[in-house]
């Protein structure tokens, strides 16, 4: 959508060029042949959809693109055009109502957008023009303008930072409004720019706008008089994004490169793809059934009409002659219009109001999640967040839970535990007694001195101090930033650290405890205070950034003495191959032990670069950075080239604690019948221990491993071995296991052998993309079947995309189970988007997961209530809502259909138009809405206590064909009863004690009264949780019906052409027989319901008195697992978030 | 809505927002349902017995006078298309037909509930709005104008097809015919007569002038303002027979109130004896295979005779009782053993 608009706005010709050239300050550059001011779009942001002029047509068009609205429009048009039984008002009014309400809502939203747009577009900015500062409106900024931004202002467009008021040529920004990360990010000016921007003559070449916030490639040509032109590379660190805020810097100057709709923010402003819930699919299926019922009713009536009319005298009795026009109409045309008329007459069977009610239910219902105090986390002072209300009920249908590990199962709150220098272990905290015979005696300082050589120690600590991208939080800022990572306890030397990854902070703090304090980065100089309290300064030459593929990062620094050093830290698997093998052995043991203990481990290495080596690396890196094409690849190659031949100094272990109640939550989810898959980028050992700690794997769980390691210990080829293992596991887990009954509460799962499955990324890609394509489905099938029979699956060493792949595979497998992904980091976004329900945790790794999720909760433990209580209730509520809606319209329209057999198939409506219109809008809509918002058929506490209750609604249990059939049969039964009950009564229409007779409208009114009372009382019977609101709407609706009927029939309405209902209702009530028939029909209709409710009760879930055995269903595994040795406390090293 | 959650505010801790509103949680337990069913069942049986007995006491006398059978007295009339045919039906009562006796006429296979037929009237005319006298609404078509294009008042199919057989009832006492007075008042709904339908205001002191420029419905023998020559208040749209006819029947087989027998010697009912009824046979029904009949009936508090209600109450009532007994047995068997376990 936006793209299309973009192309329209910005002309098509520049699309073909893949880079754009910008002249700073619009000054022509000496080099260029001819200065053609390029045309770019202006800086106006248009997020609004409509203007005053196109609102009506465009909005209507969009609304009628919805199938349902379109259907009702067609019905309405048929009513207007063809002579139909009911006036167009009956269907026009509800449609008009729905359309108007939606239009008003959308109009209001658009008005807000207009306002916001205007605020942004009219915002005053300062632009440097011919040496003067000119105040302009933001929308007037053109590409190439030099813009001044002062502290705490947001950038009006995407700027290349030219000059900063800070001496070191940096500035700080927060991108809270873009990706929610509120930490300060450092951006750099382009080097070698003269102070006077007026004389700066430069051209910027950069790529065409693209939405990735973290990517930017460009090049700046700087022309100086009498000098060769200089070329500087531009990267994301030079680009200030529109929407970000300048912090901690007085003012900056930048040149606009992307404006208006081409800014990265605007390009990212796109709605997420719509997820549809399973309930919605059921609704559509039911709709189809009802559409078939509708059409077949119309066909039956039309056919019978013509059969009946063929009998002599029936077609046109003398008392009802046809008009001339009717006589002349073509027979087939007549049949067709008759068909349409019947359609119109019966169209109420598919009610407009259902859509409105369902939508209202979802919208209002989502507030209960937002309001829930149990989701409120005092630490971050936030509750749950609902990004979409369309999926409330899906929360009650989850079968597979895909969870991230770091930050989700674990807290991502890193603590430095120990390190290992040169093979010697240093325990940081006086914590858990002794390990490997090293007792903790004194403070860390003493202990350290006893071990490895002092030089090595200091080198290691320096490495920890230097090799990172941590910023020191400045005192003055502390009150301005509210949302920084809560990593920092306040005390420590009143110094806080800010970093995008908590691991780094933990390491820097760890080094601090050993006496090496990182003081900060100034002017490319890193300052460290060492143990002797001396300040050491290092010149930061290069940062070789972290990325999840390399799984390491490096810095190149220069010491005071002129030595150039490279420090590198990263995951063991990425460091070990790059250091000398003999060093590895000493440390590997420690690393592996730490990993098994569940710590996140990192290895630290260094190398000294000779002058030549550095020069080579320097030019290489610079060139790679300047490259416009394939910069990433070139940089990667260069990094790999530099990071070789290092020597290993040591390793660190950082602890990541389990989230609060992680184990209980997982246990509850498993008890609820959900399969839990842990998808992590972490090492297998770490992840496995987390799984044990979370009780995903129990002591008795038999682990089926499918990893690179198990693949390689066989003699055969990897592929063969893979197949062999798959077959073996399949036999064990699938064929030998008794078939798992789904849906039913089977408690046998606790008795059976449980299986856990472990697979790693490499093996997974082998399974997903085997060398021979033919095997793909075989492998996948085996793999899926194994996984489906395991209680828990652990996938480790996963790339973010692989996570999504797994989710997709499970999502699309047989039975298309409902999947849920939960995660907190950017690496989880892909799986959050892929799963049916995406849950974001408001964790420490920024806000991307939250932004892309459907629901966000502060802690993992909240998932339990979200699914077991909210999800369960919402599912029951909406399922009941849907079934009830279809039911009540079936028994509404069925009598009208039956009446056709008694009125010569003449499309005579049974009910008055007012009743037809109001039935769904007023008389029966509120009770079901209240029910669908407030019902708690089982109390929330009981739902939370008995996770197994969740299984009762698994697999869309309440919206399957059986319950649908039940409701349909009920509707038909009641419809028949209503009609024929009154029909027999009317065999003698003299129903009053004055001998007067009742007419057809009395007939319809009696049926309608029975109908309204029955469907409302049916709902009352189903209501298990009567709050005052339920009482109010249920009795209120009935009272309103009676009141309305009196009122409607009590007055001669001047706008009505026929006063059909005049005093019909009052007369009806004056007849004892009418009363008696109404009472008996209501009771008879509800009789089967009451009987079923009573007979079903003993085994139903409604038995509130908990039997001791039952309430403990969730507790059985817990007693088992608590017997399990406390394996470990906490874990991890998810390398793609490290550093 | 998107950013509301981020305003760092603790949600309201009210019973409503936390879904903790105090609630009544009724359970349909056997303890309530079994006695409930029993009580309802017994009550229904009681009502049913009452209804049934009441219904049985209501006397009904139905006579088909269509004249299909060749030996029936109205056969002659049914064959001729001529107006003003009269036939006579005799019957005898062997005991008193308790009064007040209601005199209905009944039609069958007559679809007053055809949709087109049903809308074929102009309420504005019928409420006395003379504007619509000259230009009836189009729904009345083809009964809006006569073939000289004069507007018909009252227009429409319903009015045009008004039932126009008339009856005279005689008691034969010793060979002499004694006219039984028939009361034509109070046969239409009170509101129809007094509020819903209105005659146009008199012009120059006469109702007929108000209808000037219009013609009577084609099938009517007399114009609307002259329907009842005996009673000036029973004319125009406020003619009771007309009002009864205008209230459309629900089903193709229906009866409508014709007269009440409330006066004179017959206020207490029709005494036993021989009766003769003179039928002015005007209304053709055989073309569409319809039937005509007259019905004498008296009414009770439940209206006319209708066995259905009584039987329904008896059946449902006994069903409830049987159910409660079955449930009792089921519960005695299962629930009590459940408690032991």
mmCIF file of N, CA and C in Angstrom, chain B residues 100-167:
data_model
loop_
_atom_site.group_PDB
_atom_site.id
_atom_site.type_symbol
_atom_site.label_atom_id
_atom_site.label_comp_id
_atom_site.label_asym_id
_atom_site.label_seq_id
_atom_site.Cartn_x
_atom_site.Cartn_y
_atom_site.Cartn_z
ATOM 1 N N UNK B 100 -74.113 -16.616 25.994
ATOM 2 C CA UNK B 100 -74.353 -16.025 24.677
ATOM 3 C C UNK B 100 -73.790 -16.900 23.559
ATOM 4 N N UNK B 101 -74.572 -17.014 22.511
ATOM 5 C CA UNK B 101 -74.140 -17.836 21.378
ATOM 6 C C UNK B 101 -73.465 -16.931 20.359
ATOM 7 N N UNK B 102 -72.360 -17.400 19.870
ATOM 8 C CA UNK B 102 -71.613 -16.630 18.873
ATOM 9 C C UNK B 102 -71.787 -17.293 17.520
ATOM 10 N N UNK B 103 -72.049 -16.471 16.559
ATOM 11 C CA UNK B 103 -72.383 -16.935 15.222
ATOM 12 C C UNK B 103 -71.196 -16.583 14.319
ATOM 13 N N UNK B 104 -70.470 -17.599 13.869
ATOM 14 C CA UNK B 104 -69.307 -17.368 13.023
ATOM 15 C C UNK B 104 -69.591 -17.826 11.607
ATOM 16 N N UNK B 105 -68.931 -17.237 10.663
ATOM 17 C CA UNK B 105 -68.871 -17.868 9.353
ATOM 18 C C UNK B 105 -67.444 -18.340 9.153
ATOM 19 N N UNK B 106 -67.283 -19.405 8.434
ATOM 20 C CA UNK B 106 -65.931 -19.946 8.252
ATOM 21 C C UNK B 106 -65.640 -20.170 6.790
ATOM 22 N N UNK B 107 -64.433 -19.933 6.413
ATOM 23 C CA UNK B 107 -64.005 -20.186 5.033
ATOM 24 C C UNK B 107 -62.788 -21.092 5.090
ATOM 25 N N UNK B 108 -62.670 -21.945 4.124
ATOM 26 C CA UNK B 108 -61.434 -22.717 4.069
ATOM 27 C C UNK B 108 -60.859 -22.680 2.662
ATOM 28 N N UNK B 109 -59.596 -23.001 2.613
ATOM 29 C CA UNK B 109 -58.811 -22.833 1.392
ATOM 30 C C UNK B 109 -58.920 -21.412 0.860
ATOM 31 N N UNK B 110 -59.054 -20.523 1.777
ATOM 32 C CA UNK B 110 -59.159 -19.119 1.404
ATOM 33 C C UNK B 110 -57.951 -18.409 2.009
ATOM 34 N N UNK B 111 -57.119 -17.872 1.153
ATOM 35 C CA UNK B 111 -55.842 -17.336 1.635
ATOM 36 C C UNK B 111 -55.937 -15.839 1.866
ATOM 37 N N UNK B 112 -56.428 -15.520 3.033
ATOM 38 C CA UNK B 112 -56.386 -14.096 3.384
ATOM 39 C C UNK B 112 -54.963 -13.676 3.714
ATOM 40 N N UNK B 113 -54.080 -14.638 3.836
ATOM 41 C CA UNK B 113 -52.712 -14.294 4.202
ATOM 42 C C UNK B 113 -51.763 -14.263 3.008
ATOM 43 N N UNK B 114 -52.331 -14.211 1.802
ATOM 44 C CA UNK B 114 -51.446 -13.923 0.671
ATOM 45 C C UNK B 114 -50.769 -12.578 0.913
ATOM 46 N N UNK B 115 -49.528 -12.540 0.567
ATOM 47 C CA UNK B 115 -48.810 -11.300 0.856
ATOM 48 C C UNK B 115 -49.375 -10.127 0.068
ATOM 49 N N UNK B 116 -49.552 -10.332 -1.219
ATOM 50 C CA UNK B 116 -50.031 -9.238 -2.068
ATOM 51 C C UNK B 116 -51.421 -8.801 -1.631
ATOM 52 N N UNK B 117 -52.217 -9.796 -1.255
ATOM 53 C CA UNK B 117 -53.568 -9.515 -0.786
ATOM 54 C C UNK B 117 -53.508 -8.702 0.500
ATOM 55 N N UNK B 118 -52.581 -9.102 1.342
ATOM 56 C CA UNK B 118 -52.510 -8.495 2.663
ATOM 57 C C UNK B 118 -52.110 -7.032 2.643
ATOM 58 N N UNK B 119 -51.286 -6.664 1.701
ATOM 59 C CA UNK B 119 -50.853 -5.264 1.690
ATOM 60 C C UNK B 119 -51.787 -4.413 0.852
ATOM 61 N N UNK B 120 -52.795 -5.066 0.261
ATOM 62 C CA UNK B 120 -53.624 -4.344 -0.692
ATOM 63 C C UNK B 120 -54.713 -3.555 0.023
ATOM 64 N N UNK B 121 -54.299 -2.555 0.726
ATOM 65 C CA UNK B 121 -55.252 -1.644 1.358
ATOM 66 C C UNK B 121 -54.538 -0.319 1.574
ATOM 67 N N UNK B 122 -55.353 0.721 1.733
ATOM 68 C CA UNK B 122 -54.756 2.039 1.936
ATOM 69 C C UNK B 122 -55.188 2.536 3.297
ATOM 70 N N UNK B 123 -54.277 2.466 4.229
ATOM 71 C CA UNK B 123 -54.664 2.803 5.587
ATOM 72 C C UNK B 123 -55.059 4.273 5.696
ATOM 73 N N UNK B 124 -54.462 5.097 4.852
ATOM 74 C CA UNK B 124 -54.786 6.526 4.949
ATOM 75 C C UNK B 124 -56.241 6.764 4.567
ATOM 76 N N UNK B 125 -56.720 6.020 3.568
ATOM 77 C CA UNK B 125 -58.148 6.093 3.257
ATOM 78 C C UNK B 125 -58.957 5.657 4.467
ATOM 79 N N UNK B 126 -58.524 4.542 5.034
ATOM 80 C CA UNK B 126 -59.330 3.943 6.097
ATOM 81 C C UNK B 126 -59.296 4.765 7.370
ATOM 82 N N UNK B 127 -58.312 5.653 7.477
ATOM 83 C CA UNK B 127 -58.316 6.528 8.646
ATOM 84 C C UNK B 127 -59.021 7.842 8.325
ATOM 85 N N UNK B 128 -59.699 7.870 7.182
ATOM 86 C CA UNK B 128 -60.566 8.989 6.881
ATOM 87 C C UNK B 128 -59.886 10.148 6.187
ATOM 88 N N UNK B 129 -58.706 9.907 5.687
ATOM 89 C CA UNK B 129 -57.988 10.991 5.015
ATOM 90 C C UNK B 129 -58.486 11.091 3.572
ATOM 91 N N UNK B 130 -59.300 12.099 3.290
ATOM 92 C CA UNK B 130 -59.940 12.183 1.983
ATOM 93 C C UNK B 130 -58.973 12.493 0.855
ATOM 94 N N UNK B 131 -57.791 12.954 1.209
ATOM 95 C CA UNK B 131 -56.775 13.161 0.165
ATOM 96 C C UNK B 131 -56.531 11.875 -0.615
ATOM 97 N N UNK B 132 -56.551 10.794 0.117
ATOM 98 C CA UNK B 132 -56.228 9.517 -0.507
ATOM 99 C C UNK B 132 -57.444 8.893 -1.181
ATOM 100 N N UNK B 133 -58.586 9.521 -1.027
ATOM 101 C CA UNK B 133 -59.780 9.001 -1.704
ATOM 102 C C UNK B 133 -59.619 9.123 -3.212
ATOM 103 N N UNK B 134 -59.034 10.244 -3.610
ATOM 104 C CA UNK B 134 -58.923 10.474 -5.051
ATOM 105 C C UNK B 134 -57.710 9.793 -5.658
ATOM 106 N N UNK B 135 -56.716 9.570 -4.841
ATOM 107 C CA UNK B 135 -55.540 8.884 -5.386
ATOM 108 C C UNK B 135 -55.093 7.785 -4.430
ATOM 109 N N UNK B 136 -55.707 6.638 -4.558
ATOM 110 C CA UNK B 136 -55.335 5.527 -3.653
ATOM 111 C C UNK B 136 -53.879 5.118 -3.876
ATOM 112 N N UNK B 137 -53.306 4.561 -2.842
ATOM 113 C CA UNK B 137 -51.905 4.129 -2.965
ATOM 114 C C UNK B 137 -51.780 2.976 -3.955
ATOM 115 N N UNK B 138 -50.574 2.873 -4.481
ATOM 116 C CA UNK B 138 -50.381 1.915 -5.572
ATOM 117 C C UNK B 138 -50.512 0.461 -5.095
ATOM 118 N N UNK B 139 -50.312 0.231 -3.772
ATOM 119 C CA UNK B 139 -50.399 -1.150 -3.306
ATOM 120 C C UNK B 139 -51.799 -1.723 -3.536
ATOM 121 N N UNK B 140 -52.802 -0.848 -3.684
ATOM 122 C CA UNK B 140 -54.166 -1.321 -3.877
ATOM 123 C C UNK B 140 -54.369 -1.943 -5.254
ATOM 124 N N UNK B 141 -53.494 -1.635 -6.151
ATOM 125 C CA UNK B 141 -53.633 -2.102 -7.523
ATOM 126 C C UNK B 141 -53.743 -3.624 -7.534
ATOM 127 N N UNK B 142 -54.562 -4.262 -8.334
ATOM 128 C CA UNK B 142 -55.422 -3.668 -9.373
ATOM 129 C C UNK B 142 -56.788 -3.231 -8.870
ATOM 130 N N UNK B 143 -56.921 -2.958 -7.616
ATOM 131 C CA UNK B 143 -58.228 -2.562 -7.111
ATOM 132 C C UNK B 143 -58.212 -1.083 -6.703
ATOM 133 N N UNK B 144 -57.499 -0.258 -7.452
ATOM 134 C CA UNK B 144 -57.442 1.153 -7.107
ATOM 135 C C UNK B 144 -58.477 1.958 -7.889
ATOM 136 N N UNK B 145 -58.616 1.629 -9.136
ATOM 137 C CA UNK B 145 -59.528 2.394 -9.991
ATOM 138 C C UNK B 145 -60.437 1.424 -10.734
ATOM 139 N N UNK B 146 -61.628 1.861 -10.993
ATOM 140 C CA UNK B 146 -62.482 1.016 -11.815
ATOM 141 C C UNK B 146 -62.126 1.244 -13.279
ATOM 142 N N UNK B 147 -62.848 0.575 -14.172
ATOM 143 C CA UNK B 147 -62.406 0.658 -15.561
ATOM 144 C C UNK B 147 -62.688 2.020 -16.197
ATOM 145 N N UNK B 148 -63.410 2.883 -15.457
ATOM 146 C CA UNK B 148 -63.518 4.265 -15.963
ATOM 147 C C UNK B 148 -62.541 5.176 -15.246
ATOM 148 N N UNK B 149 -61.599 4.526 -14.579
ATOM 149 C CA UNK B 149 -60.526 5.255 -13.916
ATOM 150 C C UNK B 149 -61.009 6.143 -12.772
ATOM 151 N N UNK B 150 -62.073 5.701 -12.157
ATOM 152 C CA UNK B 150 -62.519 6.417 -10.968
ATOM 153 C C UNK B 150 -61.927 5.718 -9.753
ATOM 154 N N UNK B 151 -61.504 6.496 -8.792
ATOM 155 C CA UNK B 151 -60.867 5.861 -7.633
ATOM 156 C C UNK B 151 -61.874 5.050 -6.823
ATOM 157 N N UNK B 152 -61.415 3.915 -6.361
ATOM 158 C CA UNK B 152 -62.251 3.054 -5.528
ATOM 159 C C UNK B 152 -61.964 3.356 -4.071
ATOM 160 N N UNK B 153 -63.003 3.531 -3.302
ATOM 161 C CA UNK B 153 -62.838 3.704 -1.859
ATOM 162 C C UNK B 153 -63.804 2.765 -1.166
ATOM 163 N N UNK B 154 -63.403 1.960 -0.257
ATOM 164 C CA UNK B 154 -62.018 1.647 0.108
ATOM 165 C C UNK B 154 -61.356 0.767 -0.958
ATOM 166 N N UNK B 155 -60.136 1.099 -1.264
ATOM 167 C CA UNK B 155 -59.465 0.405 -2.347
ATOM 168 C C UNK B 155 -58.854 -0.901 -1.852
ATOM 169 N N UNK B 156 -58.361 -1.678 -2.754
ATOM 170 C CA UNK B 156 -57.589 -2.855 -2.367
ATOM 171 C C UNK B 156 -58.361 -4.152 -2.398
ATOM 172 N N UNK B 157 -57.574 -5.228 -2.412
ATOM 173 C CA UNK B 157 -58.147 -6.559 -2.571
ATOM 174 C C UNK B 157 -58.948 -6.981 -1.346
ATOM 175 N N UNK B 158 -58.482 -6.620 -0.170
ATOM 176 C CA UNK B 158 -59.172 -7.101 1.031
ATOM 177 C C UNK B 158 -60.585 -6.540 1.071
ATOM 178 N N UNK B 159 -60.655 -5.231 0.901
ATOM 179 C CA UNK B 159 -61.969 -4.609 0.956
ATOM 180 C C UNK B 159 -62.856 -5.160 -0.148
ATOM 181 N N UNK B 160 -62.314 -5.290 -1.318
ATOM 182 C CA UNK B 160 -63.091 -5.725 -2.462
ATOM 183 C C UNK B 160 -63.674 -7.114 -2.254
ATOM 184 N N UNK B 161 -62.924 -7.946 -1.547
ATOM 185 C CA UNK B 161 -63.357 -9.336 -1.410
ATOM 186 C C UNK B 161 -64.161 -9.561 -0.135
ATOM 187 N N UNK B 162 -64.676 -8.486 0.411
ATOM 188 C CA UNK B 162 -65.390 -8.623 1.691
ATOM 189 C C UNK B 162 -66.513 -9.652 1.583
ATOM 190 N N UNK B 163 -66.589 -10.447 2.621
ATOM 191 C CA UNK B 163 -67.574 -11.521 2.675
ATOM 192 C C UNK B 163 -68.973 -10.920 2.675
ATOM 193 N N UNK B 164 -69.787 -11.373 1.748
ATOM 194 C CA UNK B 164 -71.081 -10.714 1.653
ATOM 195 C C UNK B 164 -72.275 -11.668 1.675
ATOM 196 N N UNK B 165 -72.074 -12.875 2.134
ATOM 197 C CA UNK B 165 -73.241 -13.696 2.424
ATOM 198 C C UNK B 165 -73.915 -13.144 3.675
ATOM 199 N N UNK B 166 -75.203 -13.180 3.691
ATOM 200 C CA UNK B 166 -75.884 -12.763 4.929
ATOM 201 C C UNK B 166 -76.819 -13.879 5.370
ATOM 202 N N UNK B 167 -77.089 -13.867 6.639
ATOM 203 C CA UNK B 167 -77.842 -14.972 7.223
ATOM 204 C C UNK B 167 -78.982 -14.438 8.064
#
